[in-house]
């Protein structure tokens, strides 16, 4: 069992940066892939970024590539999403997710989810 708690969201202006954190409890966090997803009002939840258990390989949605960076500190059971050059279209609730599988692949299932943190970007 893994429990995830996101933090670091807030209200910022276009071009600003935010760093989201995902604090995990449960040993399996360290051995599984981790991802960030987001859901904007009236839209479906979408993939943002993911990394495999060791953090060596990362994957990004085209919309955030070059602006966002996912990372993790397994010793501290914590994941991160550094978001730079934020745009109004990045406004959403951001969710951290953890998987039992070690390596990320597109469309894979994430078994554990946090409750989300709101990010609002104004122009």
mmCIF file of C-alpha atoms in Angstrom:
data_model
loop_
_atom_site.group_PDB
_atom_site.id
_atom_site.type_symbol
_atom_site.label_atom_id
_atom_site.label_comp_id
_atom_site.label_asym_id
_atom_site.label_seq_id
_atom_site.Cartn_x
_atom_site.Cartn_y
_atom_site.Cartn_z
ATOM 1 C CA UNK A 1 0.000 0.000 0.000
ATOM 2 C CA UNK A 2 1.234 3.471 -0.882
ATOM 3 C CA UNK A 3 -0.234 6.760 0.287
ATOM 4 C CA UNK A 4 0.640 9.920 -1.596
ATOM 5 C CA UNK A 5 0.310 13.540 -0.510
ATOM 6 C CA UNK A 6 0.976 16.362 -2.953
ATOM 7 C CA UNK A 7 2.041 19.873 -1.994
ATOM 8 C CA UNK A 8 3.483 22.989 -3.577
ATOM 9 C CA UNK A 9 0.575 24.141 -5.678
ATOM 10 C CA UNK A 10 -0.571 27.732 -5.757
ATOM 11 C CA UNK A 11 -1.570 30.741 -7.799
ATOM 12 C CA UNK A 12 1.110 32.255 -10.014
ATOM 13 C CA UNK A 13 1.458 34.396 -13.111
ATOM 14 C CA UNK A 14 2.481 33.458 -16.625
ATOM 15 C CA UNK A 15 6.174 32.695 -16.786
ATOM 16 C CA UNK A 16 6.527 31.839 -13.104
ATOM 17 C CA UNK A 17 7.762 28.557 -11.669
ATOM 18 C CA UNK A 18 6.426 26.102 -9.127
ATOM 19 C CA UNK A 19 7.804 22.914 -7.640
ATOM 20 C CA UNK A 20 5.330 20.248 -6.675
ATOM 21 C CA UNK A 21 6.233 17.591 -4.140
ATOM 22 C CA UNK A 22 4.754 14.161 -3.596
ATOM 23 C CA UNK A 23 5.404 12.631 -0.188
ATOM 24 C CA UNK A 24 4.902 8.875 -0.170
ATOM 25 C CA UNK A 25 4.463 6.355 2.573
ATOM 26 C CA UNK A 26 5.023 2.703 1.858
ATOM 27 C CA UNK A 27 8.099 0.853 0.762
ATOM 28 C CA UNK A 28 6.833 0.007 -2.695
ATOM 29 C CA UNK A 29 7.058 3.650 -3.795
ATOM 30 C CA UNK A 30 10.801 3.256 -4.163
ATOM 31 C CA UNK A 31 10.526 0.262 -6.454
ATOM 32 C CA UNK A 32 7.771 1.475 -8.747
ATOM 33 C CA UNK A 33 7.288 3.996 -11.517
ATOM 34 C CA UNK A 34 5.944 7.421 -10.591
ATOM 35 C CA UNK A 35 3.884 9.848 -12.590
ATOM 36 C CA UNK A 36 2.201 13.243 -12.544
ATOM 37 C CA UNK A 37 -1.179 13.843 -14.105
ATOM 38 C CA UNK A 38 -3.454 16.862 -14.230
ATOM 39 C CA UNK A 39 -7.111 17.632 -14.678
ATOM 40 C CA UNK A 40 -8.404 21.009 -15.768
ATOM 41 C CA UNK A 41 -12.028 22.065 -15.177
ATOM 42 C CA UNK A 42 -14.347 20.353 -17.623
ATOM 43 C CA UNK A 43 -11.575 18.189 -19.063
ATOM 44 C CA UNK A 44 -10.394 14.643 -18.595
ATOM 45 C CA UNK A 45 -7.345 13.841 -16.562
ATOM 46 C CA UNK A 46 -4.217 13.836 -18.702
ATOM 47 C CA UNK A 47 -0.684 12.547 -18.439
ATOM 48 C CA UNK A 48 2.008 15.113 -17.641
ATOM 49 C CA UNK A 49 5.205 13.249 -16.817
ATOM 50 C CA UNK A 50 6.520 9.945 -15.514
ATOM 51 C CA UNK A 51 9.727 8.325 -14.459
ATOM 52 C CA UNK A 52 10.771 4.787 -13.740
ATOM 53 C CA UNK A 53 11.728 3.487 -10.324
ATOM 54 C CA UNK A 54 15.314 4.723 -10.364
ATOM 55 C CA UNK A 55 14.569 8.042 -12.022
ATOM 56 C CA UNK A 56 16.998 7.437 -14.856
ATOM 57 C CA UNK A 57 14.416 7.713 -17.616
ATOM 58 C CA UNK A 58 11.692 10.349 -17.824
ATOM 59 C CA UNK A 59 8.768 10.855 -20.135
ATOM 60 C CA UNK A 60 6.729 13.985 -20.813
ATOM 61 C CA UNK A 61 3.612 15.135 -22.555
ATOM 62 C CA UNK A 62 4.420 17.262 -25.574
ATOM 63 C CA UNK A 63 2.659 20.218 -23.974
ATOM 64 C CA UNK A 64 5.146 20.383 -21.088
ATOM 65 C CA UNK A 65 8.319 19.079 -22.691
ATOM 66 C CA UNK A 66 11.195 21.468 -22.122
ATOM 67 C CA UNK A 67 9.356 23.312 -19.334
ATOM 68 C CA UNK A 68 8.649 20.633 -16.716
ATOM 69 C CA UNK A 69 11.038 18.204 -15.059
ATOM 70 C CA UNK A 70 10.130 15.144 -13.005
ATOM 71 C CA UNK A 71 12.486 13.758 -10.394
ATOM 72 C CA UNK A 72 12.454 11.595 -7.301
ATOM 73 C CA UNK A 73 14.420 11.024 -4.111
ATOM 74 C CA UNK A 74 13.793 7.434 -3.143
ATOM 75 C CA UNK A 75 15.795 7.775 0.057
ATOM 76 C CA UNK A 76 13.213 10.323 1.182
ATOM 77 C CA UNK A 77 10.227 8.640 -0.467
ATOM 78 C CA UNK A 78 9.482 11.853 -2.315
ATOM 79 C CA UNK A 79 8.772 12.797 -5.899
ATOM 80 C CA UNK A 80 8.915 16.198 -7.535
ATOM 81 C CA UNK A 81 7.633 18.087 -10.529
ATOM 82 C CA UNK A 82 9.537 21.271 -11.360
ATOM 83 C CA UNK A 83 7.351 23.490 -13.526
ATOM 84 C CA UNK A 84 8.928 26.437 -15.314
ATOM 85 C CA UNK A 85 7.577 28.984 -17.770
ATOM 86 C CA UNK A 86 4.049 28.313 -16.622
ATOM 87 C CA UNK A 87 1.168 29.184 -18.912
ATOM 88 C CA UNK A 88 -2.552 29.721 -18.211
ATOM 89 C CA UNK A 89 -3.256 26.412 -19.965
ATOM 90 C CA UNK A 90 -1.258 24.661 -17.232
ATOM 91 C CA UNK A 91 -4.014 25.535 -14.756
ATOM 92 C CA UNK A 92 -5.321 22.287 -13.284
ATOM 93 C CA UNK A 93 -5.358 20.016 -10.280
ATOM 94 C CA UNK A 94 -2.115 18.058 -10.344
ATOM 95 C CA UNK A 95 -2.017 14.471 -9.105
ATOM 96 C CA UNK A 96 0.905 12.300 -8.143
ATOM 97 C CA UNK A 97 0.623 8.603 -8.932
ATOM 98 C CA UNK A 98 2.642 5.523 -8.057
ATOM 99 C CA UNK A 99 2.755 2.168 -9.801
ATOM 100 C CA UNK A 100 3.739 -1.310 -8.758
ATOM 101 C CA UNK A 101 5.619 -1.817 -12.016
ATOM 102 C CA UNK A 102 9.207 -0.633 -12.071
ATOM 103 C CA UNK A 103 9.334 0.828 -15.534
ATOM 104 C CA UNK A 104 6.968 3.305 -17.071
ATOM 105 C CA UNK A 105 5.225 2.592 -20.362
ATOM 106 C CA UNK A 106 2.552 4.630 -22.085
ATOM 107 C CA UNK A 107 -0.950 3.851 -20.865
ATOM 108 C CA UNK A 108 0.190 1.723 -17.944
ATOM 109 C CA UNK A 109 -1.894 1.551 -14.797
ATOM 110 C CA UNK A 110 -0.972 3.531 -11.716
ATOM 111 C CA UNK A 111 -2.434 1.866 -8.657
ATOM 112 C CA UNK A 112 -2.004 4.646 -6.127
ATOM 113 C CA UNK A 113 -3.054 8.277 -6.353
ATOM 114 C CA UNK A 114 -2.818 11.380 -4.236
ATOM 115 C CA UNK A 115 -5.659 13.810 -3.667
ATOM 116 C CA UNK A 116 -4.164 16.516 -5.836
ATOM 117 C CA UNK A 117 -2.877 20.056 -5.522
ATOM 118 C CA UNK A 118 -4.281 23.062 -7.370
ATOM 119 C CA UNK A 119 -2.113 25.053 -9.744
ATOM 120 C CA UNK A 120 -3.572 28.263 -11.143
ATOM 121 C CA UNK A 121 -1.723 30.379 -13.688
ATOM 122 C CA UNK A 122 -3.027 33.806 -14.579
ATOM 123 C CA UNK A 123 -2.101 35.864 -17.621
#
